Tab-separated table of C-alpha atoms and ligand atoms in Angstrom:
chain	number	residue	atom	x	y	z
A	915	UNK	CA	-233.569	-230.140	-26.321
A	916	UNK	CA	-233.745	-231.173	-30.038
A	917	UNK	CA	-231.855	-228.769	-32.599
A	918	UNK	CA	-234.290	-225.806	-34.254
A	919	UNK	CA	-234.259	-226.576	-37.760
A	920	UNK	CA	-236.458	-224.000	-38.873
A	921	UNK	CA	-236.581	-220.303	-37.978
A	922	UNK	CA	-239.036	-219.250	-34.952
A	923	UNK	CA	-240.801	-216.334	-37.117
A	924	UNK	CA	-240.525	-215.759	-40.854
A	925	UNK	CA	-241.036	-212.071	-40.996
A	926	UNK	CA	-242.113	-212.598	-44.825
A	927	UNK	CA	-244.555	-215.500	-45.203
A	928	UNK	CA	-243.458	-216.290	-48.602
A	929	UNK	CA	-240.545	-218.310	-46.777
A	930	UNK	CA	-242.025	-220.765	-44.574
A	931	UNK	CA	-242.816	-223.088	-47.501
A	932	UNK	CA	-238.819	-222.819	-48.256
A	933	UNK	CA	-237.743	-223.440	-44.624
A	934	UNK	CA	-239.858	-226.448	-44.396
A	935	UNK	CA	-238.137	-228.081	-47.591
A	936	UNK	CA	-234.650	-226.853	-45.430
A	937	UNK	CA	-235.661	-228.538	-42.610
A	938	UNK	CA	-236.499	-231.524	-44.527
A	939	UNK	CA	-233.160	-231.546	-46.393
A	940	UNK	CA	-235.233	-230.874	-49.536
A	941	UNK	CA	-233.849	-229.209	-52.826
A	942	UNK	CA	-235.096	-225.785	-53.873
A	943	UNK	CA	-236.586	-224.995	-57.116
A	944	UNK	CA	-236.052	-221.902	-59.531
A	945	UNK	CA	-238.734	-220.693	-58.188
A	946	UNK	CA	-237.883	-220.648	-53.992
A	947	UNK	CA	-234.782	-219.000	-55.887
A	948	UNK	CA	-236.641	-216.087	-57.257
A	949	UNK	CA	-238.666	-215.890	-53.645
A	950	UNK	CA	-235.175	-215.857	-51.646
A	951	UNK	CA	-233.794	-212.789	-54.185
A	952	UNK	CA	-237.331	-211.464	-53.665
A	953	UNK	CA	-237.261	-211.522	-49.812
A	954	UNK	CA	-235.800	-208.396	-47.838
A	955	UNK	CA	-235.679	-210.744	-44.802
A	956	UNK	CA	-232.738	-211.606	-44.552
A	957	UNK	CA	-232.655	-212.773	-41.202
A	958	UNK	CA	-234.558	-216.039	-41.794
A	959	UNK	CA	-233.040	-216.448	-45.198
A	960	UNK	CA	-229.303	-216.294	-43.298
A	961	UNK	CA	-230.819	-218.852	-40.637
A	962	UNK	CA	-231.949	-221.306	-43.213
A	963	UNK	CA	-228.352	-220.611	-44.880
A	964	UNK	CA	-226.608	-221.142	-41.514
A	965	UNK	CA	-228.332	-224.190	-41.093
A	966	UNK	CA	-227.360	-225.770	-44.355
A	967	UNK	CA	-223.380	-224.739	-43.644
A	968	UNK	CA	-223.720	-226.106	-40.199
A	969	UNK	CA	-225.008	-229.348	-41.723
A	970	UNK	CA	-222.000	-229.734	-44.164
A	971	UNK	CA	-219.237	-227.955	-42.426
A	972	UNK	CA	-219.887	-227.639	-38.367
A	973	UNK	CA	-218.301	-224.745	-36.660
A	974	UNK	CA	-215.418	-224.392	-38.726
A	975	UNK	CA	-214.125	-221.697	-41.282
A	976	UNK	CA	-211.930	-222.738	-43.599
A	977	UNK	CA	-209.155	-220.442	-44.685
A	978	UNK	CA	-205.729	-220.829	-46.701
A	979	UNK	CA	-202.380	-219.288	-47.042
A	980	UNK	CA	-202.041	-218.833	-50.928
A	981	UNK	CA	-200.385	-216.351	-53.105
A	982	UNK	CA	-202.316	-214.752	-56.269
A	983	UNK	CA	-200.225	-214.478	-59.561
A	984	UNK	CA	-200.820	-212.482	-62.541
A	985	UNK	CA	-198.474	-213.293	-65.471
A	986	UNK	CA	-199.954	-210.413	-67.725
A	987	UNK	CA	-202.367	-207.976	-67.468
A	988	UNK	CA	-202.447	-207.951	-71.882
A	989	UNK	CA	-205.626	-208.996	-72.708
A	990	UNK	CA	-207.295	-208.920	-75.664
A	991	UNK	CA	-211.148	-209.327	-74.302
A	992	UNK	CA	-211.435	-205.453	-73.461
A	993	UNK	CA	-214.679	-206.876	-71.061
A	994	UNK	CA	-216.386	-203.600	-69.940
A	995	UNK	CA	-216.673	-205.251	-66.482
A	996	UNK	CA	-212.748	-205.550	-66.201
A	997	UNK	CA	-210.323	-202.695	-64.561
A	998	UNK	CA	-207.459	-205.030	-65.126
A	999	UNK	CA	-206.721	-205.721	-68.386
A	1000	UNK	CA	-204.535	-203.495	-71.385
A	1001	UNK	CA	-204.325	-203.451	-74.849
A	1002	UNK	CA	-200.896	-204.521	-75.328
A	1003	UNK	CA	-199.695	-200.904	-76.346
A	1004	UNK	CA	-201.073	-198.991	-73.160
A	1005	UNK	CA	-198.061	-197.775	-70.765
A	1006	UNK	CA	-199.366	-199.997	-68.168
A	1007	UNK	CA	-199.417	-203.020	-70.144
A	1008	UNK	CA	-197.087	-205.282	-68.190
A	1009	UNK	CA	-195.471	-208.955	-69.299
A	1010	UNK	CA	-193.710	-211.339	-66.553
A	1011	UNK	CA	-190.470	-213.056	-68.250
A	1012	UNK	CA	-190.469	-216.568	-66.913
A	1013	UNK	CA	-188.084	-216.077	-64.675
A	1014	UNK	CA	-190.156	-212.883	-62.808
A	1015	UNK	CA	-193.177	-215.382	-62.677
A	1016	UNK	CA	-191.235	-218.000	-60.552
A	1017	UNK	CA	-189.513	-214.725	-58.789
A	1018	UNK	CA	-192.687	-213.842	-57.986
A	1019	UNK	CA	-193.632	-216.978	-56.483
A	1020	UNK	CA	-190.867	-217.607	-53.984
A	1021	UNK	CA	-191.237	-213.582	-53.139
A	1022	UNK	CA	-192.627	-211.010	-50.561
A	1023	UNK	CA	-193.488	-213.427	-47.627
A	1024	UNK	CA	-192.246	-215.765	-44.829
A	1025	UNK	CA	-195.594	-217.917	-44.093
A	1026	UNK	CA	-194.834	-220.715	-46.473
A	1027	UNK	CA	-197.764	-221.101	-49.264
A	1028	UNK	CA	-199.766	-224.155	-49.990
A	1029	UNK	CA	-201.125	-222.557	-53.151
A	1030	UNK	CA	-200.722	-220.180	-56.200
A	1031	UNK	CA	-203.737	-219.003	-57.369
A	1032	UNK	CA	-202.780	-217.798	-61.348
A	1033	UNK	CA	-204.879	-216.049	-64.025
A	1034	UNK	CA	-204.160	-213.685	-65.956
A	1035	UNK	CA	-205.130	-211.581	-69.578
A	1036	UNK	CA	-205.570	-213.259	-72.488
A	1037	UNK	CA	-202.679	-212.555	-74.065
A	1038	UNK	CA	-202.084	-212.639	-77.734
A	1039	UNK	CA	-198.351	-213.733	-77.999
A	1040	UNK	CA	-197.927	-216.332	-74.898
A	1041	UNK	CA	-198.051	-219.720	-76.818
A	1042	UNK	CA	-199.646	-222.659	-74.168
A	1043	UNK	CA	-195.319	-223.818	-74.272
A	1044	UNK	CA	-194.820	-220.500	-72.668
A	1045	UNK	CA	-197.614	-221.626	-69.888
A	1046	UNK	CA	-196.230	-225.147	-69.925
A	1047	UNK	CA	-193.160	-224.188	-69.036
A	1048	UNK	CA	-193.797	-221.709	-66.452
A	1049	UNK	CA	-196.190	-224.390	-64.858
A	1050	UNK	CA	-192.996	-226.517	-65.269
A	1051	UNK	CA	-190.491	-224.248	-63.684
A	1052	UNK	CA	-193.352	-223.408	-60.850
A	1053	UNK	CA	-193.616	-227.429	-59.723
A	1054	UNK	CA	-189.596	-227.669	-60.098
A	1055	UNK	CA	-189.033	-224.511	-57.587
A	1056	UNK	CA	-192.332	-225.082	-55.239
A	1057	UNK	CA	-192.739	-229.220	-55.472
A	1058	UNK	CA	-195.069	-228.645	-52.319
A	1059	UNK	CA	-197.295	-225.825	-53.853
A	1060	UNK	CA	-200.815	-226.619	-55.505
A	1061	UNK	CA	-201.145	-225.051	-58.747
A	1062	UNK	CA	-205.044	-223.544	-59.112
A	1063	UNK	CA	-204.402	-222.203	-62.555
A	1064	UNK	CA	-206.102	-220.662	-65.392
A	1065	UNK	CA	-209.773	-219.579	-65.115
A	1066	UNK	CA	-211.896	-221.606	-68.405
A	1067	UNK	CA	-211.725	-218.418	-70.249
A	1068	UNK	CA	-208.326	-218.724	-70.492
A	1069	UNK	CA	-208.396	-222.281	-71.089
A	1070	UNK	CA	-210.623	-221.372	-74.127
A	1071	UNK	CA	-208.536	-218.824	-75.400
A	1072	UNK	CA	-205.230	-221.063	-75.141
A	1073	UNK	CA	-206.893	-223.762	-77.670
A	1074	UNK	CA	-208.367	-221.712	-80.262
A	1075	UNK	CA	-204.785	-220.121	-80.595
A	1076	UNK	CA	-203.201	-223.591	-80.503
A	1077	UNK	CA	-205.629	-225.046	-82.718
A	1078	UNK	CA	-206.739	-227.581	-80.219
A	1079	UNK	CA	-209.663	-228.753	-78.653
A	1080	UNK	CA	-210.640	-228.182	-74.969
A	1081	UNK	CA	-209.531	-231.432	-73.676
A	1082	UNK	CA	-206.635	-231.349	-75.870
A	1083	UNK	CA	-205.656	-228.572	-74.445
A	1084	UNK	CA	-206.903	-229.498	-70.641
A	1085	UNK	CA	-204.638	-232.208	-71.110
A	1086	UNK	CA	-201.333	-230.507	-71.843
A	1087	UNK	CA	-201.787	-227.762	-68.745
A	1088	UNK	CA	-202.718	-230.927	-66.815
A	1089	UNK	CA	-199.457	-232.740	-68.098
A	1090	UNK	CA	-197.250	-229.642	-67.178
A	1091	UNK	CA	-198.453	-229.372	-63.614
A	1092	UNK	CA	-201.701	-227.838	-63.261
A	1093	UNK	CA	-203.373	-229.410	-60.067
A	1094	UNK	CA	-207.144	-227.296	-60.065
A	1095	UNK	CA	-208.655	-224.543	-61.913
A	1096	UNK	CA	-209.769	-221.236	-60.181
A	1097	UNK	CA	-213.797	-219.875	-60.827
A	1098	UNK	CA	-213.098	-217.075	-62.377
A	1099	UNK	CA	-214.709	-216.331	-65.728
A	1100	UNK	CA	-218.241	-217.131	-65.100
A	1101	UNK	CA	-219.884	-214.082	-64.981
A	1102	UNK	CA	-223.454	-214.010	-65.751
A	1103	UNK	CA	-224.584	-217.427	-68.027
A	1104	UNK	CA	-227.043	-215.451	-69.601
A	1105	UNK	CA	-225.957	-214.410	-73.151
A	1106	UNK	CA	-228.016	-211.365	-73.146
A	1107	UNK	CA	-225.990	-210.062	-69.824
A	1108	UNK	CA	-222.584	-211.669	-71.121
A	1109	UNK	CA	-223.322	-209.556	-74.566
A	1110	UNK	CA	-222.767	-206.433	-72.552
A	1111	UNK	CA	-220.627	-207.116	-69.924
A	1112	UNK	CA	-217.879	-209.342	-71.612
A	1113	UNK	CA	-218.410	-209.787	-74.820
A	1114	UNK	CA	-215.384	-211.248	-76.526
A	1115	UNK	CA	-215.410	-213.559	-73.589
A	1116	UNK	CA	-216.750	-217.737	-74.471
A	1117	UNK	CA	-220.403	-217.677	-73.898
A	1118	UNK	CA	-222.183	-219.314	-70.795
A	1119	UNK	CA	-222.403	-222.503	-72.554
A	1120	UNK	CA	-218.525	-223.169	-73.483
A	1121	UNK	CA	-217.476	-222.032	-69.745
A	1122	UNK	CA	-219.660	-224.545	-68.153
A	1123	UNK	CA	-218.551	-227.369	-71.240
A	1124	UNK	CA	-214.567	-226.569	-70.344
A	1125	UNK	CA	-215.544	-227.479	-66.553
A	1126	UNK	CA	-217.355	-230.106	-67.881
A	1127	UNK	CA	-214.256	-231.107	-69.629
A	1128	UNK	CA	-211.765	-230.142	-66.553
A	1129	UNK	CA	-213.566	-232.164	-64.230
A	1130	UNK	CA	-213.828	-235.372	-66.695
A	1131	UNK	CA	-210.121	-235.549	-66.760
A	1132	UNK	CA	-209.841	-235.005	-63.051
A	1133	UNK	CA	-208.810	-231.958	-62.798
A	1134	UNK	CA	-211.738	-230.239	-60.027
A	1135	UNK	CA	-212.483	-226.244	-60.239
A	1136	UNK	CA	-214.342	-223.615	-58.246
A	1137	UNK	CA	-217.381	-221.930	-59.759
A	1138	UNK	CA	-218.162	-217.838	-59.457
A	1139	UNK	CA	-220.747	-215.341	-60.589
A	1140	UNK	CA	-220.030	-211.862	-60.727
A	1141	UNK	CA	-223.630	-209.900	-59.272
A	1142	UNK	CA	-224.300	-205.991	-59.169
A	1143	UNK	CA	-224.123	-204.830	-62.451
A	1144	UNK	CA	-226.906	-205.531	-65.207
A	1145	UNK	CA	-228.195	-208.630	-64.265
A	1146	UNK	CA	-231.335	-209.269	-62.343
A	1147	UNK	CA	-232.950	-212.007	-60.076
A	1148	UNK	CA	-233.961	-214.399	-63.076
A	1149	UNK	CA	-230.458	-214.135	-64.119
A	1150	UNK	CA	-228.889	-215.269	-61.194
A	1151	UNK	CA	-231.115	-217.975	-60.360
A	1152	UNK	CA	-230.756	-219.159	-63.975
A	1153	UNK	CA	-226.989	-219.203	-62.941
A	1154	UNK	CA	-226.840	-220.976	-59.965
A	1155	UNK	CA	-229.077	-223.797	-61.434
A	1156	UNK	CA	-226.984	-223.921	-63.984
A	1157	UNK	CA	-224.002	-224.778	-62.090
A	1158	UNK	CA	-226.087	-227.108	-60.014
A	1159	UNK	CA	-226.846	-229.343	-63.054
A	1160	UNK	CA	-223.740	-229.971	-64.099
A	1161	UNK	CA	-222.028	-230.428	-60.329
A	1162	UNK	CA	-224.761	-233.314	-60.402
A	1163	UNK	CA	-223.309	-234.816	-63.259
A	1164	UNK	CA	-219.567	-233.888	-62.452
A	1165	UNK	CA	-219.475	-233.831	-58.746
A	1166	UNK	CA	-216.018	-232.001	-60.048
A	1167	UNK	CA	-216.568	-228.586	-58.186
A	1168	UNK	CA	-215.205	-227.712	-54.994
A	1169	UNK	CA	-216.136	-224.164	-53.762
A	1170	UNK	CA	-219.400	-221.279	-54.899
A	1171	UNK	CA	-217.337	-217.762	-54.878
A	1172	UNK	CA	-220.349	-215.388	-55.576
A	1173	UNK	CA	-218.243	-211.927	-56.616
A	1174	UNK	CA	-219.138	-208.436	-56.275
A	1175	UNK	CA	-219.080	-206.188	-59.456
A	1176	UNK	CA	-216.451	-203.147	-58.464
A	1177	UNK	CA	-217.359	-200.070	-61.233
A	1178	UNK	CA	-214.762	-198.174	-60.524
A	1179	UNK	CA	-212.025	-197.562	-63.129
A	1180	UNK	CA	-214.512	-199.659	-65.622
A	1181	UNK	CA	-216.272	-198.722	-68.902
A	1182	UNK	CA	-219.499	-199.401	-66.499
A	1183	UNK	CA	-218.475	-196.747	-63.552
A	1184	UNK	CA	-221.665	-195.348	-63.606
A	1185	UNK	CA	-223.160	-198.343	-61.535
A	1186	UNK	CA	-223.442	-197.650	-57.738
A	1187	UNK	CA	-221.203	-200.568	-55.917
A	1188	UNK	CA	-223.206	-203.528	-54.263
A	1189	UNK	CA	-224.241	-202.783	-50.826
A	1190	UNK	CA	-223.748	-205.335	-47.659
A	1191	UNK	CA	-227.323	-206.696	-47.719
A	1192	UNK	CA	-226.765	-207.383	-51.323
A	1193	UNK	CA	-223.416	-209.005	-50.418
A	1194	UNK	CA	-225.090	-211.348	-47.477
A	1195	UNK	CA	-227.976	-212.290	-49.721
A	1196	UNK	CA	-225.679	-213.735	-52.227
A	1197	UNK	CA	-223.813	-216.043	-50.236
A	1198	UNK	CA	-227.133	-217.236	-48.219
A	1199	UNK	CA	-228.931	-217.767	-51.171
A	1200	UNK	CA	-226.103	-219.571	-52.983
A	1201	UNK	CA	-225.752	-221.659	-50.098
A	1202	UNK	CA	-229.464	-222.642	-50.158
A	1203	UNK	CA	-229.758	-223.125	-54.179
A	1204	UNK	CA	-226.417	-224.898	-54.105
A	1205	UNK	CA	-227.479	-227.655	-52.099
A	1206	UNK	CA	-224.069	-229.886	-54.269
A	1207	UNK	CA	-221.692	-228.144	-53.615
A	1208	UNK	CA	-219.461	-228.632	-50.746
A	1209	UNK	CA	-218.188	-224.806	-49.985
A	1210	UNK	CA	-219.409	-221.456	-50.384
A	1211	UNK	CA	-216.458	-219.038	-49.929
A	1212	UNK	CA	-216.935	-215.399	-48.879
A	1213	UNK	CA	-214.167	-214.259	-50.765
A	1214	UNK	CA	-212.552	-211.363	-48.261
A	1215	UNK	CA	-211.099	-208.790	-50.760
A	1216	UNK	CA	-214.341	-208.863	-52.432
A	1217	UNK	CA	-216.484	-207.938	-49.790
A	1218	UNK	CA	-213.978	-206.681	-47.453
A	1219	UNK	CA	-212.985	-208.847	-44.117
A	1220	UNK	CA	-215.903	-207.177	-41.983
A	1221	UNK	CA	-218.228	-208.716	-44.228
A	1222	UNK	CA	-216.976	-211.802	-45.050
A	1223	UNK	CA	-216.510	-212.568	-41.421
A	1224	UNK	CA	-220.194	-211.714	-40.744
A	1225	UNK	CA	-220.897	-213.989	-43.679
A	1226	UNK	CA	-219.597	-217.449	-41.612
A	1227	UNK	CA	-223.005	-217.290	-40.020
A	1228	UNK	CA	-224.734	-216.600	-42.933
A	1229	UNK	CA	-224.068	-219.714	-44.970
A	1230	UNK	CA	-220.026	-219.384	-45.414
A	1231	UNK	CA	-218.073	-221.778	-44.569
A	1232	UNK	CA	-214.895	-220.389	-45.935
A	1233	UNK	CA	-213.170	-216.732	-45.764
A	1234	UNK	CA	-209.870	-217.594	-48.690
A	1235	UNK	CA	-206.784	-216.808	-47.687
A	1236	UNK	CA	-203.686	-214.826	-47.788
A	1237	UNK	CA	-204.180	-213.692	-50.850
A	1238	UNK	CA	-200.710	-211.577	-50.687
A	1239	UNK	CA	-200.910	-209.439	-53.939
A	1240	UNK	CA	-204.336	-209.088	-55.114
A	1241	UNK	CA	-204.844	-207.061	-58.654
A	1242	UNK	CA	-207.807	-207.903	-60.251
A	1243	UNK	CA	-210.024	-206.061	-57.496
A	1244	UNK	CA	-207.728	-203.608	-56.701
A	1245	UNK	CA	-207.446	-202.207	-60.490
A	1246	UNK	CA	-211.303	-201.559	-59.785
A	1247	UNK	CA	-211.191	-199.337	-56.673
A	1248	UNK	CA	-211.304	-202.123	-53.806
A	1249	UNK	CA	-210.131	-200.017	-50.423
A	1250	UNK	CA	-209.230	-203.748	-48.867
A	1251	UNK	CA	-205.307	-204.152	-48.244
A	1252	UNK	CA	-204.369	-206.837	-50.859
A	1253	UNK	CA	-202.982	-209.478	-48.030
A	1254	UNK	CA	-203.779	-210.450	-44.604
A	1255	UNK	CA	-201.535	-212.048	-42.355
A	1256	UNK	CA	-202.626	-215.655	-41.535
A	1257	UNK	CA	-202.992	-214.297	-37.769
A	1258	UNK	CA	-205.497	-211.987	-38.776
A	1259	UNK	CA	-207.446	-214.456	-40.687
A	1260	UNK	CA	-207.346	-216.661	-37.333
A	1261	UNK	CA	-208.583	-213.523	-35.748
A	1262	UNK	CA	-211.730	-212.425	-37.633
A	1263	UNK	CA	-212.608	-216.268	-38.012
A	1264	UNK	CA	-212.756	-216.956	-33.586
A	1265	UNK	CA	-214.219	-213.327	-33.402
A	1266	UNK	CA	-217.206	-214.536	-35.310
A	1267	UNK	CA	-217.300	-217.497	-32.662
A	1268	UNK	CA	-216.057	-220.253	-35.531
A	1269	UNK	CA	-213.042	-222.709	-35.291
A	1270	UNK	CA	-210.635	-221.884	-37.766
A	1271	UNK	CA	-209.603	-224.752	-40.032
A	1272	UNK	CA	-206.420	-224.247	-41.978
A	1273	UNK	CA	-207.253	-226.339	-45.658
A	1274	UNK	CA	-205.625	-226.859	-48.626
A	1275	UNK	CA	-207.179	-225.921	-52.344
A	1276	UNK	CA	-208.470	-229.422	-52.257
A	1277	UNK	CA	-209.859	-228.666	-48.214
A	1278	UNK	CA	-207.678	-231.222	-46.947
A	1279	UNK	CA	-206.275	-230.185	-43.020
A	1280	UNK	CA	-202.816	-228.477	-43.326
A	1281	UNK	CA	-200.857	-228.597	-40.591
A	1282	UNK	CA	-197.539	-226.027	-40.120
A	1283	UNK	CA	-194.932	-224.176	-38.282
A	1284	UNK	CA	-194.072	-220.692	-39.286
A	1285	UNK	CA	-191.865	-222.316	-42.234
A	1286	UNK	CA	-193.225	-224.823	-43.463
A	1287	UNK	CA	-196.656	-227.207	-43.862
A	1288	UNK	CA	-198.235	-230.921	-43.878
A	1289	UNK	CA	-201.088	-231.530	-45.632
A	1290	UNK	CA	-203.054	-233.882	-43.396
A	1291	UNK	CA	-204.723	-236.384	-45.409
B	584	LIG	O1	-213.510	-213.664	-63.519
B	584	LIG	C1	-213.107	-208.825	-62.889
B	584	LIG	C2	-214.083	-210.776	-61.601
B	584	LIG	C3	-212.873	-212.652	-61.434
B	584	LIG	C4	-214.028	-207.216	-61.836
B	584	LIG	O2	-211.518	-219.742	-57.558
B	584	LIG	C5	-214.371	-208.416	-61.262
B	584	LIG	O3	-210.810	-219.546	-55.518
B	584	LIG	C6	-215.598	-207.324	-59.739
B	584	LIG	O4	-212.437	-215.560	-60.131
B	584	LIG	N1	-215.325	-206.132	-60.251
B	584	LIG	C7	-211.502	-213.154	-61.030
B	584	LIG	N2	-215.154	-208.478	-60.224
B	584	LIG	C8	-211.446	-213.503	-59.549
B	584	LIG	C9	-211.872	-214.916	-59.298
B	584	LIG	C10	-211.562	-215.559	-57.989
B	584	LIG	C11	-211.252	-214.786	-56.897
B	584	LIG	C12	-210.955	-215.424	-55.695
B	584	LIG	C13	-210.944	-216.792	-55.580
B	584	LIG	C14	-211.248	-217.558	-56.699
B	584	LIG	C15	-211.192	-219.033	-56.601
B	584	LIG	C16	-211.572	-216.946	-57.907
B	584	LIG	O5	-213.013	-211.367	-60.941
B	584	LIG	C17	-213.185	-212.496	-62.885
B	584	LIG	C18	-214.382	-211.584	-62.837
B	584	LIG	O6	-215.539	-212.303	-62.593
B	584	LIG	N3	-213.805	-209.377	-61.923
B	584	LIG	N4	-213.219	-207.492	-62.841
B	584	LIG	C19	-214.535	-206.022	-61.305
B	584	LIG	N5	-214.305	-204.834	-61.849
């Protein structure tokens, strides 16, 4: 029998014009993005989404073992979307030394790690040498380890206060060790949504000009968008084109992380948390808008493991990883645990009838013992 490339019945019409340009491999405009975020069905928007990951990835879920890191929680943005960061003054400010960063890093676990994942506050007394060196000291102790550091926010932050430019300043983190840069930062493009939710933060424009920059000097990053809050379906769209136009000139992004807003604990508490059909949309129709980018990740703490395992068959191809010691998410009221064992990862990914494929940042095969790992190239 030949494969079904389009859905059987499209419960809402408005779709069937979209799955033919699926079928046909065709790329979807603005507009088909606005009709997706329009459309409560769901079901054919996930089967056009499913069809796209099975296209790129096959069966398989990719997952890591990695290890989040958070130097400082001092920040000096005060975004009202952010649980996580202090004013330097509050009692649970807190400041790593050096020495408790790379502490941190060899700590708490016996699967060995393929990456740190590091971001932090934007602090106003760590110099760029302080993050030099602790990139240093990181590579010296972990040779092995990728080093996904430093969301463009913080990349931004690092040159004003150095008085250098981007690439400058690209350059030196590059220099010390830094291997890729996480998504993290992106928000909402839109300047009037970025005025409200985060804004001391670089605007739309200078976040997607420091990727720009990253990817130039070959250093690749991931991409997010943080939904659920103010925004609405023209802003998202909006975003996700955005990020499409420059991965077509950069071809420098690796993986679409599309991130829940969690109120709690936030200056914007008063907005009801994201519900699963909201968090299922999102990935399906950044899979079908995204039609560049290799990997859409359904980020597990985020949306909690149930969902991101139903999400492999609704355009994910990846779950994350380990994670270990999650903050960010669990400042704001996330009820996930803040690690899973890489067992349990192997677990959820067979349950949803995929083949688990063990990656590192850069989604090359990693093969290991308990102790130790290859990465296959
Ligand atoms: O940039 C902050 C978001 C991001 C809240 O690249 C919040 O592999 C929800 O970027 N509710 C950081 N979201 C996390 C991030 C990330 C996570 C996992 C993998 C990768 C990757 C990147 O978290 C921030 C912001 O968008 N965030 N506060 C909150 N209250």
């Amino acid at each position: 029998m030949p494969p079904v490339t389009k859905p059987p019945i499209c419960d809402d019409r408005r779709l069937e014009p979209i799955a033919e340009k699926v079928a046909a491999g065709e790329r979807l405009s603005y507009d088909d993005g606005l009709v997706l975020y329009g459309s409560p069905d769901i079901l054919t928007i996930g089967y056009l989404a499913n069809l796209v990951r099975e296209r790129k990835s096959g069966n398989v879920t990719y997952f890591n073992v990695n290890r989040h890191i958070n130097p400082t929680n001092v920040c000096v943005a005060a975004c009202k979307l952010c649980a996580f960061g202090r004013q330097v003054r509050d009692p649970k400010a807190y400041t790593m030394s050096l020495e408790e960063v790379w502490r941190t890093a060899g700590s708490g676990y016996t699967e060995a790690v393929s990456e740190f994942h590091i971001v932090g506050g934007l602090h106003p007394e760590l110099s760029l040498d302080w993050y030099c060196e602790m990139i240093r000291g990181l590579k010296e102790r972990f040779p092995q380890v990728h080093l996904k550091v430093f969301t463009m926010v913080e990349v931004g932050y690092l040159a004003r206060r150095s008085h250098l430019t981007i690439e400058e300043t690209l350059w030196r983190l590059k220099e010390a060790g830094v291997d890729s840069m996480p998504g993290g930062g992106a928000e909402i493009f839109i300047e009037r949504v970025r005025r409200i939710i985060c804004d001391h933060k670089i605007t739309g424009e200078e976040w997607l000009n420091t990727a720009r920059m990253a990817h130039r000097i070959g250093l690749q990053s991931n991409a997010t968008m943080l939904y659920g809050h103010i925004e609405n379906d023209e802003d998202r769209v909006d975003h996700l084109m955005k990020l499409r136009e420059l991965q077509d000139e950069t071809g420098g992004f690796v993986t679409f992380i599309p991130l829940a807003f969690h109120p709690a604990n936030t200056p914007l508490e008063h907005i009801s948390p994201t519900t699963g059909f909201a968090d299922i949309k999102n990935i399906a129709v950044a899979r079908l808008l995204l039609d560049n980018f290799p990997h859409v990740k359904a980020y597990w703490i985020m949306m909690t493991p149930k969902i991101a395992q139903v999400a492999q068959r609704f355009g994910a191809d990846d779950i994350d990883g380990t994670v270990v010691e999650e903050k960010i998410y669990h400042d704001a009221g996330a009820t996930t645990t803040q690690s899973l064992r890489r067992a349990e990862l192997l677990r959820l990914i067979r349950k949803a009838g995929r083949e688990p494929l063990e990656r590192d940042t850069l989604y090359r095969p990693v093969s290991r013992n308990e102790a130790t790992f290859t990465v296959l190239v």
